[in-house]
CSV table of C-alpha atoms in Angstrom, one decimal:
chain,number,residue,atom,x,y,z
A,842,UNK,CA,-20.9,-61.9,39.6
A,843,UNK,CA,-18.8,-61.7,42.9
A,844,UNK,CA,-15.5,-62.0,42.8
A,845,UNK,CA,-13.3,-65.2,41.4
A,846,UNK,CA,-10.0,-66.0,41.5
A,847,UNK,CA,-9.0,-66.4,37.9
A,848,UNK,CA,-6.3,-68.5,36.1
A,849,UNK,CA,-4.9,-68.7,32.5
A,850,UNK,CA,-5.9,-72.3,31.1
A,851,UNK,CA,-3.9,-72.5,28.2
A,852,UNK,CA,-6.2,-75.1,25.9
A,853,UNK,CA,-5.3,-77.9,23.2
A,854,UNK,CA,-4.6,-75.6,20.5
A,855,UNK,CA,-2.4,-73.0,22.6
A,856,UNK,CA,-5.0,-70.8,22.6
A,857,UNK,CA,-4.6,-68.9,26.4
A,858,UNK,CA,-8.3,-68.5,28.0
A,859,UNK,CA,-8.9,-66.6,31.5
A,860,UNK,CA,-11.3,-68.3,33.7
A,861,UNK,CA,-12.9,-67.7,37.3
A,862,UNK,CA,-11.9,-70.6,39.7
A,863,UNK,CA,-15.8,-71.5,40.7
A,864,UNK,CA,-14.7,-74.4,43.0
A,865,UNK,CA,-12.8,-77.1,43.7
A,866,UNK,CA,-14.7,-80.1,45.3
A,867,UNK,CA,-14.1,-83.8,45.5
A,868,UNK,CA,-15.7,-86.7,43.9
A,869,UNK,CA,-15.3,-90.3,43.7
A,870,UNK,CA,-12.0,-89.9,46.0
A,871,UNK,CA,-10.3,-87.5,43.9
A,872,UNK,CA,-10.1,-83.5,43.3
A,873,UNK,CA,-11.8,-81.4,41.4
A,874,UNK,CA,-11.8,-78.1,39.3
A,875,UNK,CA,-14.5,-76.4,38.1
A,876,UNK,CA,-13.7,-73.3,35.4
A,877,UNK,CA,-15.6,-70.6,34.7
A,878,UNK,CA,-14.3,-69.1,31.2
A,879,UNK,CA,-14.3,-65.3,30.9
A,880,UNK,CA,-14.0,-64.8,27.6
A,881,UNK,CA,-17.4,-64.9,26.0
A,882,UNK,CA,-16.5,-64.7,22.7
A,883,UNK,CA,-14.7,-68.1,22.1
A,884,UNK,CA,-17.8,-69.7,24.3
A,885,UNK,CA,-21.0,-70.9,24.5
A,886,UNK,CA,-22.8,-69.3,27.7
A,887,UNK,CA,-22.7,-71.4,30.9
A,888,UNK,CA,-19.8,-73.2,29.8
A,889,UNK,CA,-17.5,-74.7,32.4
A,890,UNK,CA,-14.4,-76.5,32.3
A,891,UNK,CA,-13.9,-79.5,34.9
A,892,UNK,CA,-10.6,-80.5,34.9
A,893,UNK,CA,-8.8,-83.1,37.6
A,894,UNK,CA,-6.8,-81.1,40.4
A,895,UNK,CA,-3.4,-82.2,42.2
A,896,UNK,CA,-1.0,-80.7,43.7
A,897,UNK,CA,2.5,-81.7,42.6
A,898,UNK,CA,5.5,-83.1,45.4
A,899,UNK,CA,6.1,-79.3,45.7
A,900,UNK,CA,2.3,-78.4,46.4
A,901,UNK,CA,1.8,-76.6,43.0
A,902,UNK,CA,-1.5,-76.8,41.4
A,903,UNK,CA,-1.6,-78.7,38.4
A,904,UNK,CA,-4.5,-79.8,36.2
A,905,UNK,CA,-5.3,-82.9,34.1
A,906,UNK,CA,-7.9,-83.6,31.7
A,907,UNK,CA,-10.1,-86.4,32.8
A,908,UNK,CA,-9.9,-88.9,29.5
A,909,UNK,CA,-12.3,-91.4,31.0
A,910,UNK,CA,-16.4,-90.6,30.7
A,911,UNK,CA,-17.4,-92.6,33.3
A,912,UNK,CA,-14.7,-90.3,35.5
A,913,UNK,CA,-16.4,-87.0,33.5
A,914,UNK,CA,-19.8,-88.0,34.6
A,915,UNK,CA,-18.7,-88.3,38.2
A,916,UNK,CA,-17.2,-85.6,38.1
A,917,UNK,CA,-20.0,-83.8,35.9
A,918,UNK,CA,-23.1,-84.6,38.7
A,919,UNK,CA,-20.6,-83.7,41.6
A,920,UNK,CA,-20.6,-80.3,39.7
A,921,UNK,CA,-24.5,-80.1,39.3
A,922,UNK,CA,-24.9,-80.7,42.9
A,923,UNK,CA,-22.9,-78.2,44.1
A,924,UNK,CA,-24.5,-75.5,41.7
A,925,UNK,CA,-27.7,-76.8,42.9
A,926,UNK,CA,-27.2,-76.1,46.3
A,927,UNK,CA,-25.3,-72.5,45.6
A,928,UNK,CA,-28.8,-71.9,43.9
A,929,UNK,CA,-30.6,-72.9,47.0
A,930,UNK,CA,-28.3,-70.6,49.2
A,931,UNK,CA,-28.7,-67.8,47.2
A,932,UNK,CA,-32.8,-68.1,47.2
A,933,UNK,CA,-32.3,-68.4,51.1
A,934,UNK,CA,-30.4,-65.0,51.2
A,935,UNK,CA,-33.5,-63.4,48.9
C-alpha cells in the first residue's frame, strides 16, 4: 500500500482506531471522507469508514457521521466510483 496520511478516529465506544485518509471527494454538494482503518484486528477486511467532512470557522477538519441512509448511499456510490476508477488507473499503469 503506498503511503496515507493517517488520523486517530476515536469511535462510539471511545475506542481510538488509526486509519489511512483514502480520499476526500464530494457528493451531492457536500464533502466527503473516506477511512481506511489500520487495525485489522478490530475489522472486517476492506472496511472503510465514510464520514461527512467540514472544516470548522477556523479551517479545522472536523467529521460527522452521516445519520440519514439516503445521505450514506450517496455518499456510499460516490465512494464506489472513485475506487472504480483508482482500479482502472492502476491496470493502466500495468
Amino acid at each position: 500500500m503506498d503511503e496515507y496520511m493517517t488520523v486517530e478516529l476515536t469511535l462510539d465506544n471511545d475506542e481510538v482506531v488509526e486509519c489511512a485518509i483514502l480520499t476526500l471527494f464530494e457528493a451531492g454538494g457536500r464533502e466527503y471522507i473516506a477511512l481506511l482503518p489500520q487495525n485489522e484486528d478490530d475489522t472486517e477486511e476492506g472496511d472503510v469508514y465514510l464520514y461527512r467532512y467540514v472544516e470548522t470557522p477556523e479551517g479545522e477538519p472536523e467529521l460527522e457521521n452521516i445519520e440519514d441512509d439516503d445521505e450514506y448511499e450517496i455518499a456510499a456510490d460516490a465512494f464506489d466510483e472513485w475506487m472504480d476508477t483508482q482500479e482502472f488507473e492502476e491496470s493502466d499503469e500495468e
